[in-house]
C-alpha atoms as an extended CHARMM CRD file, in Angstrom:
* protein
*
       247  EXT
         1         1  UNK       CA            167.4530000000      -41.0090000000      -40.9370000000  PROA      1               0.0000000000
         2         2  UNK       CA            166.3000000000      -44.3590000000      -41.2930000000  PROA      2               0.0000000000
         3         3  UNK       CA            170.4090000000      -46.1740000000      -41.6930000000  PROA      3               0.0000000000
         4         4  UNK       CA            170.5740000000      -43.6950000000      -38.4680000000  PROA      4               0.0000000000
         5         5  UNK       CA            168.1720000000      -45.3640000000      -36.7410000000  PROA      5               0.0000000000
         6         6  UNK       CA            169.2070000000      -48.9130000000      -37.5340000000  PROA      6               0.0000000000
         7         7  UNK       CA            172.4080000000      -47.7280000000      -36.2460000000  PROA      7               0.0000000000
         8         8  UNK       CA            173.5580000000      -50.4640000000      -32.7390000000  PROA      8               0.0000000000
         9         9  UNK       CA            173.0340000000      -48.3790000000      -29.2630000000  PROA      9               0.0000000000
        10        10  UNK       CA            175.9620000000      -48.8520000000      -26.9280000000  PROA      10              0.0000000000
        11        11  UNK       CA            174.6080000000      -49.4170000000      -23.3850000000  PROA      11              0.0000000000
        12        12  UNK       CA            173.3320000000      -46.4120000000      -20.9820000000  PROA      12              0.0000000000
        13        13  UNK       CA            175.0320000000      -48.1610000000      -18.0970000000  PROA      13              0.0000000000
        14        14  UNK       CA            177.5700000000      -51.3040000000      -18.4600000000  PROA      14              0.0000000000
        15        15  UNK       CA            177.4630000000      -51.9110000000      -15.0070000000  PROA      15              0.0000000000
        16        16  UNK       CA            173.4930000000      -52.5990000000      -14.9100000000  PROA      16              0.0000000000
        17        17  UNK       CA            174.4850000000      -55.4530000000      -17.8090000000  PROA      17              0.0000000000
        18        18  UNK       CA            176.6460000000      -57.9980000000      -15.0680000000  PROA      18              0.0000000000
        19        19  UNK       CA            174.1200000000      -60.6870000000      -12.8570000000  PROA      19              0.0000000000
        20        20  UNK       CA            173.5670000000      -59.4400000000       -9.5260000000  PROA      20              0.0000000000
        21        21  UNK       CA            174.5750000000      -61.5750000000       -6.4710000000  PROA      21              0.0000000000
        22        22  UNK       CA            171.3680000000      -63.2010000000       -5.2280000000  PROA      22              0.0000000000
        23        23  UNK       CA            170.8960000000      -61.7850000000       -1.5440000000  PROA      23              0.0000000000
        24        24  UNK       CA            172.1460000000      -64.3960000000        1.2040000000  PROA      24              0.0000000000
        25        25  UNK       CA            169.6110000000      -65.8940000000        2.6660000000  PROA      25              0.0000000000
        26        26  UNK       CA            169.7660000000      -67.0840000000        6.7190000000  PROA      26              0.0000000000
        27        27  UNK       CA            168.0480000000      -70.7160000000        7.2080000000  PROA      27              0.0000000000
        28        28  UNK       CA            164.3900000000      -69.2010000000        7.7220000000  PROA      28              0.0000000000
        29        29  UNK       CA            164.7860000000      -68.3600000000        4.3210000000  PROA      29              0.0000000000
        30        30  UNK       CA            165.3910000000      -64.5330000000        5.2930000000  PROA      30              0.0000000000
        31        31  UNK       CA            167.5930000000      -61.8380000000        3.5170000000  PROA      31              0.0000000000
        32        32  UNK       CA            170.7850000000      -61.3170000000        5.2130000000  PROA      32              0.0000000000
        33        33  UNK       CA            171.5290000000      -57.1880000000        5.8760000000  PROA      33              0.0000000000
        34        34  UNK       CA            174.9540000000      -56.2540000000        4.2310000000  PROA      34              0.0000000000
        35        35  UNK       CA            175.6860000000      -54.6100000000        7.5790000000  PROA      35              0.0000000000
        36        36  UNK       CA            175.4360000000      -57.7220000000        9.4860000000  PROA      36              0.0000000000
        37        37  UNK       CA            177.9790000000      -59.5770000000        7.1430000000  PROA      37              0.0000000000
        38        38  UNK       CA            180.9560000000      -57.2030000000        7.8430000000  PROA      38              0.0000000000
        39        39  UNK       CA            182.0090000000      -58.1480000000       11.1940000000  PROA      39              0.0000000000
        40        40  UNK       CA            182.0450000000      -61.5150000000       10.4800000000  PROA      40              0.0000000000
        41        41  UNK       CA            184.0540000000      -60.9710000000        7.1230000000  PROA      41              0.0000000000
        42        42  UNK       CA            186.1990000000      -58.8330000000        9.5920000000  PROA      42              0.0000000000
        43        43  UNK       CA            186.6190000000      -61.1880000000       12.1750000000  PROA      43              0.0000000000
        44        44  UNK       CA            187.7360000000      -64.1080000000        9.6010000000  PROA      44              0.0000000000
        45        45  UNK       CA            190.4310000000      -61.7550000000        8.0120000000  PROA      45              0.0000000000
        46        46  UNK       CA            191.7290000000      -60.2850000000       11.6050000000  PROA      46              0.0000000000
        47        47  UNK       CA            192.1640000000      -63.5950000000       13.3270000000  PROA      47              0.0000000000
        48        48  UNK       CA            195.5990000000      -62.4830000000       15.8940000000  PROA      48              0.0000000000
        49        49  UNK       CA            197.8560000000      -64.3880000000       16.0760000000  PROA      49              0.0000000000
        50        50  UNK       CA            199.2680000000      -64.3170000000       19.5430000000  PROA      50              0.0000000000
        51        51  UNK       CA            196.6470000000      -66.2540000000       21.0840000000  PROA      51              0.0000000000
        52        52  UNK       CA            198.2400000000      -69.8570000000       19.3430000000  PROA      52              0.0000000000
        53        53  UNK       CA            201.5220000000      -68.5910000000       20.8250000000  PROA      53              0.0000000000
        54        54  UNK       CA            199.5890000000      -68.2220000000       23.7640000000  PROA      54              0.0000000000
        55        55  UNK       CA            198.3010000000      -72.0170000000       23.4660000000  PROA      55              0.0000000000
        56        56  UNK       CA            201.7360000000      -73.3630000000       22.4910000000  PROA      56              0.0000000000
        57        57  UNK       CA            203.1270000000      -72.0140000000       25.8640000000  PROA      57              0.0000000000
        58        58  UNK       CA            200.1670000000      -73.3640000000       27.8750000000  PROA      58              0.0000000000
        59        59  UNK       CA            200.8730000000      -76.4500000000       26.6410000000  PROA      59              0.0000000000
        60        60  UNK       CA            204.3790000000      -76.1680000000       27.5360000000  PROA      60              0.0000000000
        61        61  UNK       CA            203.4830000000      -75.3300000000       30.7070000000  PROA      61              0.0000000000
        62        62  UNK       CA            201.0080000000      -78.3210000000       31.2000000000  PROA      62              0.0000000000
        63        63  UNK       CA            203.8290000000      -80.5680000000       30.3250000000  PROA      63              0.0000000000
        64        64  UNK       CA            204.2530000000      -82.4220000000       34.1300000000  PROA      64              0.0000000000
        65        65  UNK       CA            207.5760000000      -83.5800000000       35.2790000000  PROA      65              0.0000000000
        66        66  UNK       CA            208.8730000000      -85.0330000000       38.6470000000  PROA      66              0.0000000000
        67        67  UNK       CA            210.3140000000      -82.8290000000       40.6430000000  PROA      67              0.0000000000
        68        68  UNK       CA            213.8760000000      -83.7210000000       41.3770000000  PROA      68              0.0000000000
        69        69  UNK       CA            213.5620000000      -86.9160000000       39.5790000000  PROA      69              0.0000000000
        70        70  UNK       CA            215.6590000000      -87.6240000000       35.8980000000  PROA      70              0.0000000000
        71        71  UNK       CA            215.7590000000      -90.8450000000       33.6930000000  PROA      71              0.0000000000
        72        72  UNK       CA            218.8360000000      -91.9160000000       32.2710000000  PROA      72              0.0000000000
        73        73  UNK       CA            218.7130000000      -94.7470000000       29.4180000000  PROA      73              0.0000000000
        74        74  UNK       CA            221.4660000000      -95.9600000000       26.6460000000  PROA      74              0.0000000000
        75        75  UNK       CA            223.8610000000      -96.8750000000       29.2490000000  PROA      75              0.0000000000
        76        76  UNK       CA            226.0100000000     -100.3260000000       29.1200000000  PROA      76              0.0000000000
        77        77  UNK       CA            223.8990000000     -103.1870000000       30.2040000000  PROA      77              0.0000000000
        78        78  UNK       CA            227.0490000000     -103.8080000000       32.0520000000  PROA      78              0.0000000000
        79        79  UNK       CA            226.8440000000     -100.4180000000       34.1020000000  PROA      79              0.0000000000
        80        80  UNK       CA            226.6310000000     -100.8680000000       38.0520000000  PROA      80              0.0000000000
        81        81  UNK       CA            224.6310000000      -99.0760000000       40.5080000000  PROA      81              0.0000000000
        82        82  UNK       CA            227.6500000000      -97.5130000000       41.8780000000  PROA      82              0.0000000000
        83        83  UNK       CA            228.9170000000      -96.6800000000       38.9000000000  PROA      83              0.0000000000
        84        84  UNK       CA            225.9110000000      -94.7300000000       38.6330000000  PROA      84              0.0000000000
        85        85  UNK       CA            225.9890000000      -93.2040000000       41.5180000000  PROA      85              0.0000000000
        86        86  UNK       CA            229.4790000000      -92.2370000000       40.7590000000  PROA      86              0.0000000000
        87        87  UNK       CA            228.3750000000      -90.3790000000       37.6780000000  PROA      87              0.0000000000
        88        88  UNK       CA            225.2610000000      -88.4620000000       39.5740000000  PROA      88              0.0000000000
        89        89  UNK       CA            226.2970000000      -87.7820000000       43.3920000000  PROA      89              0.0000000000
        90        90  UNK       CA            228.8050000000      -85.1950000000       42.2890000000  PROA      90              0.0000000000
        91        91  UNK       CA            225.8160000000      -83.3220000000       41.7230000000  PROA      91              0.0000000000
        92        92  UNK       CA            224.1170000000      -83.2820000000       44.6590000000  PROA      92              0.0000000000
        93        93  UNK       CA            222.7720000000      -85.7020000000       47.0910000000  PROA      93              0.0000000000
        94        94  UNK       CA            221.0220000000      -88.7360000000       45.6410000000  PROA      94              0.0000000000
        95        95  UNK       CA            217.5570000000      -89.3740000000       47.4050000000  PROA      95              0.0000000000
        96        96  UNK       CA            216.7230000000      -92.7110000000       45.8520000000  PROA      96              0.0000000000
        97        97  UNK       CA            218.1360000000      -94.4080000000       42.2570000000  PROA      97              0.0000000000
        98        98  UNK       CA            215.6660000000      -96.9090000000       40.7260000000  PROA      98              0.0000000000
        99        99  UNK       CA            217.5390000000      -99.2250000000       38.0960000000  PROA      99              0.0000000000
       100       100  UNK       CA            215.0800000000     -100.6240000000       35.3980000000  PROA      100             0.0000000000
       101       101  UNK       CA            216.3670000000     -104.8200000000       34.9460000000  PROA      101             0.0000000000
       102       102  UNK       CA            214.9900000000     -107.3240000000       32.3000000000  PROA      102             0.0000000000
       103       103  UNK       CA            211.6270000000     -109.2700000000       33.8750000000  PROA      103             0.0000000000
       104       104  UNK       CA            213.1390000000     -112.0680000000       33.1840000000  PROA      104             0.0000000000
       105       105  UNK       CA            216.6210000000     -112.5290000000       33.6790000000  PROA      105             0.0000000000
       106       106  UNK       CA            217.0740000000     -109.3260000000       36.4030000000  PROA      106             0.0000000000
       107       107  UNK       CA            219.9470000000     -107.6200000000       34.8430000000  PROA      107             0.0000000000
       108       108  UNK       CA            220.2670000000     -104.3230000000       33.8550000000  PROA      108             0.0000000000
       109       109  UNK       CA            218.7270000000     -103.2650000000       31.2830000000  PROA      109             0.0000000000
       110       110  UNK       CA            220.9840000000      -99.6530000000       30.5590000000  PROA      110             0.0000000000
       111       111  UNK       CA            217.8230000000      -97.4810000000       32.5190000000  PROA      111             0.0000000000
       112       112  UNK       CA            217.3910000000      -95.7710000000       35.6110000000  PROA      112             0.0000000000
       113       113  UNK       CA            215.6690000000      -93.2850000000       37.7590000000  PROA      113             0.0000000000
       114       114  UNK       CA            217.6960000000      -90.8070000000       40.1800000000  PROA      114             0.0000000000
       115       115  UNK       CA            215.9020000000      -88.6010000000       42.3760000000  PROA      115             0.0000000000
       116       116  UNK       CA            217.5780000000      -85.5140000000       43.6520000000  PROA      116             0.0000000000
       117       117  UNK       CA            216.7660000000      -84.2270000000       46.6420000000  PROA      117             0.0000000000
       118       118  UNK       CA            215.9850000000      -81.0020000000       44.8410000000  PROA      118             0.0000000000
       119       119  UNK       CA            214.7320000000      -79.6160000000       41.3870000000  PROA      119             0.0000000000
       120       120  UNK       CA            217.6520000000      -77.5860000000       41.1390000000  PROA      120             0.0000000000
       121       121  UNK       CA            220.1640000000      -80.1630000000       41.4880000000  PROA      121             0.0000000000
       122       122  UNK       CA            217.9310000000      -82.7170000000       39.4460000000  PROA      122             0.0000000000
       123       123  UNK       CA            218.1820000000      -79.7920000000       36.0790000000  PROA      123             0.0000000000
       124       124  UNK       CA            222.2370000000      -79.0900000000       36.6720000000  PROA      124             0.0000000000
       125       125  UNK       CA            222.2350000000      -83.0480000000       36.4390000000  PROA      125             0.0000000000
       126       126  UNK       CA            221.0780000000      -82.6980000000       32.5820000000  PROA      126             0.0000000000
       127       127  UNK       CA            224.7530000000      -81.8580000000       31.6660000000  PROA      127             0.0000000000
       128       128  UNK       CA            225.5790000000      -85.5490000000       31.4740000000  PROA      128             0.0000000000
       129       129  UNK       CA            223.0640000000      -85.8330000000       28.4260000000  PROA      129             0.0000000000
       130       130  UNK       CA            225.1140000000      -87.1380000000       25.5640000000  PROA      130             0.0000000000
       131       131  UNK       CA            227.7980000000      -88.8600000000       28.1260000000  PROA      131             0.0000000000
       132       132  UNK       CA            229.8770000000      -91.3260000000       26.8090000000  PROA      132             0.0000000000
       133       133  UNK       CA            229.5860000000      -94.7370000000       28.6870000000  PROA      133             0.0000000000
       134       134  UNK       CA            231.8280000000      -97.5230000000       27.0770000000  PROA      134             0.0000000000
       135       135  UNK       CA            231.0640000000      -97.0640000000       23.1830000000  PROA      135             0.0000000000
       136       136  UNK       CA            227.2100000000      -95.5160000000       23.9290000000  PROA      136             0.0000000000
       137       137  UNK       CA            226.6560000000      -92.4850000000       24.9260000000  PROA      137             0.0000000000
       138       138  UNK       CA            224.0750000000      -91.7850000000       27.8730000000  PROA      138             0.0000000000
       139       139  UNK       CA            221.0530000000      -89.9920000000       27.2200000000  PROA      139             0.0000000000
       140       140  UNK       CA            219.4110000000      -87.7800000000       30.6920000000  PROA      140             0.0000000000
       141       141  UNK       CA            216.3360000000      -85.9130000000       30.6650000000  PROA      141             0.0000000000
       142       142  UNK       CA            213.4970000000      -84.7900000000       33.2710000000  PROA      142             0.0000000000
       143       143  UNK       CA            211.2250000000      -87.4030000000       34.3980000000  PROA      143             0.0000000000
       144       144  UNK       CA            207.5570000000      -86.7020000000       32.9770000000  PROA      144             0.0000000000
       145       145  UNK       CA            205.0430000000      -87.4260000000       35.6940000000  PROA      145             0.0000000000
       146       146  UNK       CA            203.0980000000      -90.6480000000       34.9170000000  PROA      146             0.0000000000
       147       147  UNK       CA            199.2650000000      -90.7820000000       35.6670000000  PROA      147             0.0000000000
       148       148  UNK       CA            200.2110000000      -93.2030000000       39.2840000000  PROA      148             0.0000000000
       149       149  UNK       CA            202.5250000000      -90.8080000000       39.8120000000  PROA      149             0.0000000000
       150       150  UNK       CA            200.2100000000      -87.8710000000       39.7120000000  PROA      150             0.0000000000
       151       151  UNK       CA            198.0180000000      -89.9990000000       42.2070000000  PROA      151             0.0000000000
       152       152  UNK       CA            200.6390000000      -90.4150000000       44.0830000000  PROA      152             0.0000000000
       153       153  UNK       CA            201.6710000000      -86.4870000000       44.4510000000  PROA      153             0.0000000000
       154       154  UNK       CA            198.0720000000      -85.6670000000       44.8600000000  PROA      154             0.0000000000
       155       155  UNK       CA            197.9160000000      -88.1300000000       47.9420000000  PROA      155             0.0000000000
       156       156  UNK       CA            201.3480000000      -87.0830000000       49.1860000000  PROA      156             0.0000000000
       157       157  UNK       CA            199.4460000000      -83.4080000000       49.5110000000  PROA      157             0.0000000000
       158       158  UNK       CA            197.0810000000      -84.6730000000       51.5560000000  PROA      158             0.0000000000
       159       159  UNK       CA            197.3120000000      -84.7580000000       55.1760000000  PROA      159             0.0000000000
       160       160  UNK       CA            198.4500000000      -87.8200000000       57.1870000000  PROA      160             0.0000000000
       161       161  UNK       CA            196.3900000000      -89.1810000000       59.7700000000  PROA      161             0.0000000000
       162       162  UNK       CA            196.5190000000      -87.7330000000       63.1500000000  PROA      162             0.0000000000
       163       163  UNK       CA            197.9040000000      -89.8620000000       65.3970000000  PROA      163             0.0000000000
       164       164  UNK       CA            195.7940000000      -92.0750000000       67.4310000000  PROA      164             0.0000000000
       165       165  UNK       CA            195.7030000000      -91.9870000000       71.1990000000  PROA      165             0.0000000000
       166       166  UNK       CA            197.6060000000      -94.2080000000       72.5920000000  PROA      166             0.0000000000
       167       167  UNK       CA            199.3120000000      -95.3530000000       69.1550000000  PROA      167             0.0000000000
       168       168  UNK       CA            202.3840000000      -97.2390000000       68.7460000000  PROA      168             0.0000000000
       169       169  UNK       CA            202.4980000000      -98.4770000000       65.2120000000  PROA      169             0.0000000000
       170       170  UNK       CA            203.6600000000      -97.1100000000       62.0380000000  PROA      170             0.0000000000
       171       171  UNK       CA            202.2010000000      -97.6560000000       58.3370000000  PROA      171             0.0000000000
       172       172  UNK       CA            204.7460000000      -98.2470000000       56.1350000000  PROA      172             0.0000000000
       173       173  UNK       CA            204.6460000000      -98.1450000000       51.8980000000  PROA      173             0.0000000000
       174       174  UNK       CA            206.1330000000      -98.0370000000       49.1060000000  PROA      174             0.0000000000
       175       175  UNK       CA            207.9870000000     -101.2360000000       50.0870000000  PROA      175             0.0000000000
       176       176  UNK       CA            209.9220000000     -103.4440000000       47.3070000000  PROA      176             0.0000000000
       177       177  UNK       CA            208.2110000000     -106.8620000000       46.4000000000  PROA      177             0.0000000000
       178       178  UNK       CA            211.4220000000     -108.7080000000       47.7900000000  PROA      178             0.0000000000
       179       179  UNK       CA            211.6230000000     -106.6510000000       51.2290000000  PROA      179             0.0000000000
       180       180  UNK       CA            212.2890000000     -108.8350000000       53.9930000000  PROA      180             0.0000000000
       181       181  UNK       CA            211.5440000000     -108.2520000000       58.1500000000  PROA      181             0.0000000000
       182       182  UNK       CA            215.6490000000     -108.4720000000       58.4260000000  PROA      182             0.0000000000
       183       183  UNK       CA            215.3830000000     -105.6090000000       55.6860000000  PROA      183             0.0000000000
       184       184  UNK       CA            212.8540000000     -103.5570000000       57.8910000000  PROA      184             0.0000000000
       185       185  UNK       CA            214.6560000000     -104.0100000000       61.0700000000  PROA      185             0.0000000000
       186       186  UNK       CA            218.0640000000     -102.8670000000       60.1860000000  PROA      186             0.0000000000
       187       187  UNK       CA            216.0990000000      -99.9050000000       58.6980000000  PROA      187             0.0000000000
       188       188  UNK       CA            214.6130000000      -98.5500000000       61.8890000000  PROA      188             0.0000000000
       189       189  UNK       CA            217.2940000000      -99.9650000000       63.6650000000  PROA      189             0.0000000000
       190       190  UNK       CA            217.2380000000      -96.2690000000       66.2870000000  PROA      190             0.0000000000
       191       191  UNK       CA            213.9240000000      -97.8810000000       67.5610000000  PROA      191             0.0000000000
       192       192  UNK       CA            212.4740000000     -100.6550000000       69.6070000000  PROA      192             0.0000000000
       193       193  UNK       CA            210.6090000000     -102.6780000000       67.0590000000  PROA      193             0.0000000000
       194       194  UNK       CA            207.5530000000     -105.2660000000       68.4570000000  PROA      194             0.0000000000
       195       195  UNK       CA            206.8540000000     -107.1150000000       65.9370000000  PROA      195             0.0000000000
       196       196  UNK       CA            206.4710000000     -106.4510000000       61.7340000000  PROA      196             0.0000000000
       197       197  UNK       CA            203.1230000000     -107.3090000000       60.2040000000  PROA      197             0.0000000000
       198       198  UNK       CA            203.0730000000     -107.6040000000       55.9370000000  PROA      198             0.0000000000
       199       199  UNK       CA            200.3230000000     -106.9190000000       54.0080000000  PROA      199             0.0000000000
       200       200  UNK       CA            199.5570000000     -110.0190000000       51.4780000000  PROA      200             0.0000000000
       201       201  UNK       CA            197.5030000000     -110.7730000000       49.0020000000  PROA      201             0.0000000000
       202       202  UNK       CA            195.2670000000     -113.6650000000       50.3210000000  PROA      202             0.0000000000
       203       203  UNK       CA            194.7370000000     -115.6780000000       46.9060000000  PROA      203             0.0000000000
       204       204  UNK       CA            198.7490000000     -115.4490000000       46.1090000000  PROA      204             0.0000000000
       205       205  UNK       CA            200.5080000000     -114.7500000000       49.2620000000  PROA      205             0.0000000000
       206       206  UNK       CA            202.4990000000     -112.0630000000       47.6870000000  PROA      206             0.0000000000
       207       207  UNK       CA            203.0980000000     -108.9820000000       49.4470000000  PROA      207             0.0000000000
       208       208  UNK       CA            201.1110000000     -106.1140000000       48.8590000000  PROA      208             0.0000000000
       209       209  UNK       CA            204.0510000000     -103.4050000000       49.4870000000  PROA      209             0.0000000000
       210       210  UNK       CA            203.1030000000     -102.0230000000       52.4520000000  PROA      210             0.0000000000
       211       211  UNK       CA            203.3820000000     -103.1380000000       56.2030000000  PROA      211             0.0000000000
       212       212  UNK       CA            202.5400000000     -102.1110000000       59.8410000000  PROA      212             0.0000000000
       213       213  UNK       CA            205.3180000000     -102.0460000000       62.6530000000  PROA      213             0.0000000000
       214       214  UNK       CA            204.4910000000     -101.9290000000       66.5900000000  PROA      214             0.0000000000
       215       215  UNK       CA            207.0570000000     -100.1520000000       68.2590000000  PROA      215             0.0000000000
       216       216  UNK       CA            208.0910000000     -101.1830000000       72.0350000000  PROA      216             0.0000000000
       217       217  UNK       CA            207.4470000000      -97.3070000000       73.2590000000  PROA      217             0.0000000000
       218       218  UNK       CA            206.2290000000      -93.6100000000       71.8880000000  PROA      218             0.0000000000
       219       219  UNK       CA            209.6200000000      -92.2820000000       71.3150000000  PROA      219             0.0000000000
       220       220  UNK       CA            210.8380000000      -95.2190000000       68.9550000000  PROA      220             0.0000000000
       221       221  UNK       CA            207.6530000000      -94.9210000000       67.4390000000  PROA      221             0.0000000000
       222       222  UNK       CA            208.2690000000      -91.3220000000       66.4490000000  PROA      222             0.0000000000
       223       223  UNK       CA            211.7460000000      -91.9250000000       65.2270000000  PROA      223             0.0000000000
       224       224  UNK       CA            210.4260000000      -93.8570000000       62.7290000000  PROA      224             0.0000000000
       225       225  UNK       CA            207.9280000000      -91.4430000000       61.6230000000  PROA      225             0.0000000000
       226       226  UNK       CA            210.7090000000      -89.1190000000       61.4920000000  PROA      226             0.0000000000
       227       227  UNK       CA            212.0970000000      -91.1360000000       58.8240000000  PROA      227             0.0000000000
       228       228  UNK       CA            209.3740000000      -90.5470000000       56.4590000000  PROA      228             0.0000000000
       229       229  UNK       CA            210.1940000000      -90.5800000000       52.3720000000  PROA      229             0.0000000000
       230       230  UNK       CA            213.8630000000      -91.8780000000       53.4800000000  PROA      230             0.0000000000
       231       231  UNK       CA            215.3170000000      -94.1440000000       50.9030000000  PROA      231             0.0000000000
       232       232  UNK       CA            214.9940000000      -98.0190000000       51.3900000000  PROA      232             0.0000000000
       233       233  UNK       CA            216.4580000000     -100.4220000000       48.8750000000  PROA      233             0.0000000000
       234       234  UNK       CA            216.2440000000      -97.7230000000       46.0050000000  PROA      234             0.0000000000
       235       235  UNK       CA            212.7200000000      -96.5800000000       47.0340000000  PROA      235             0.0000000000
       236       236  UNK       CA            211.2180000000      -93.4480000000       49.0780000000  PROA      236             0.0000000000
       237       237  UNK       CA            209.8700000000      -95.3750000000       52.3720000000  PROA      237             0.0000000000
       238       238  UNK       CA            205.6110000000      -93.9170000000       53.5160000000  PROA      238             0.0000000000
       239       239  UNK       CA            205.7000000000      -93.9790000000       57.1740000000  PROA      239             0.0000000000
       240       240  UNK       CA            203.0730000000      -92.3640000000       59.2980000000  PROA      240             0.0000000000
       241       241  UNK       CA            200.7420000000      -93.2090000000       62.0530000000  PROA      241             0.0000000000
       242       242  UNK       CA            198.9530000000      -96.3940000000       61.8870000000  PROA      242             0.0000000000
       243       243  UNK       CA            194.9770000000      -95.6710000000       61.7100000000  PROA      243             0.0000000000
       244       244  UNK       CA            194.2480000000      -98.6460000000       63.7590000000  PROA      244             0.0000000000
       245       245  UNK       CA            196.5650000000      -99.2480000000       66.9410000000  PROA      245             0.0000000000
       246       246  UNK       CA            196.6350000000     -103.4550000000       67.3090000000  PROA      246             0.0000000000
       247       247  UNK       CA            199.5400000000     -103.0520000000       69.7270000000  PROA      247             0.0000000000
């Protein structure tokens, strides 16, 4: 009996041997129920997946683009505006073409802007991507919108001025640096223009790219207006009533 009692005792229960998890604790130092931990184990391990897809075509969609409005770069330095013109008129009517030239010498430098007069012309214009232009080959895609640009759209949205009574002068923007009153004069040659006055800057006499015209009588005045966002040297022309009538 006694060898029988020396004998080694196997364990009642071999679970009750392993360490038990110490309890989590929240950061008052309180036990955390089992209960409570579940959904958040469940909510780790069931993350869907459709709402990144969902965030990866918002993002898409936030991407901003010109309407109507392509760049095309990797052209010949060589390449001429009518050349150009050549390539993208056959798509539709050209609003205004913008070529990008070298600060310091003016030419060329193989990049411009064309702006359709519509979206839809602006996209079948894409089909010249990978173009072959001498020994490059021409690379078009859609303008993104730039932050002036956005400015830009956001003021174009807002209402012109009303005109004044008695008004006979125009505001006009979006003028090139070089734009002369010869320039401006053939431009609205249908009207009776008074007289031009150019905006400057006062320290540098440079202009500031906008001027006023006085026309001679109402209906030359609203000719002009009528020929607002037309294209002058390469650029969409502002024109609307003058604010303050000096005629």
């Amino acid at each position: 009996m006694a060898a029988e009692d020396q004998a080694p005792r196997a364990p009642a229960n071999p679970d009750k041997t392993k360490k038990r998890k110490k309890p989590k604790k929240d950061k008052w130092g309180q036990p955390i129920a089992a209960a409570a931990e579940e959904p958040a184990a469940q909510q780790v391990h069931e993350t869907p997946e459709e709402p990144a897809a969902d965030a990866e075509e918002a993002g898409e969609r936030s991407e901003s683009y010109e309407c109507g409005k392509v760049v095309a770069s990797g052209m010949p330095y060589t390449t001429t505006e009518e050349e150009i013109r050549g390539l993208f008129d056959k798509f539709g009517p050209i609003r205004s073409l913008q070529l990008s030239r070298f600060p310091d010498s003016g030419n060329f430098r193989g990049l411009a802007f064309v702006t359709f007069e519509s979206d839809e012309v602006a996209m079948k214009s894409l089909e010249l991507d990978g173009h072959k232009m001498g020994n490059r080959f021409m690379r078009v895609e859609r303008c993104r919108m730039t932050a002036s640009s956005k400015r830009q759209k956001k003021s174009e949205h807002q209402s012109d001025p009303e005109k004044p009574e008695g008004c006979l002068s125009a505001y006009v923007g979006n003028l090139s640096w070089n734009i002369t009153e010869k320039d401006l004069r053939d431009f609205f040659k249908s009207s009776r223009v008074a007289s031009i006055r150019f905006a400057v800057d006062k320290r540098t006499g440079d202009s500031r790219g906008f001027c006023h015209v006085d026309f001679e009588d109402d209906e030359s005045l609203e000719k002009a207006v009528g020929m607002n966002q037309s294209e002058l040297r390469g650029r969409p022309v502002k024109i609307a009533y003058a604010i303050i009538n000096r005629a």
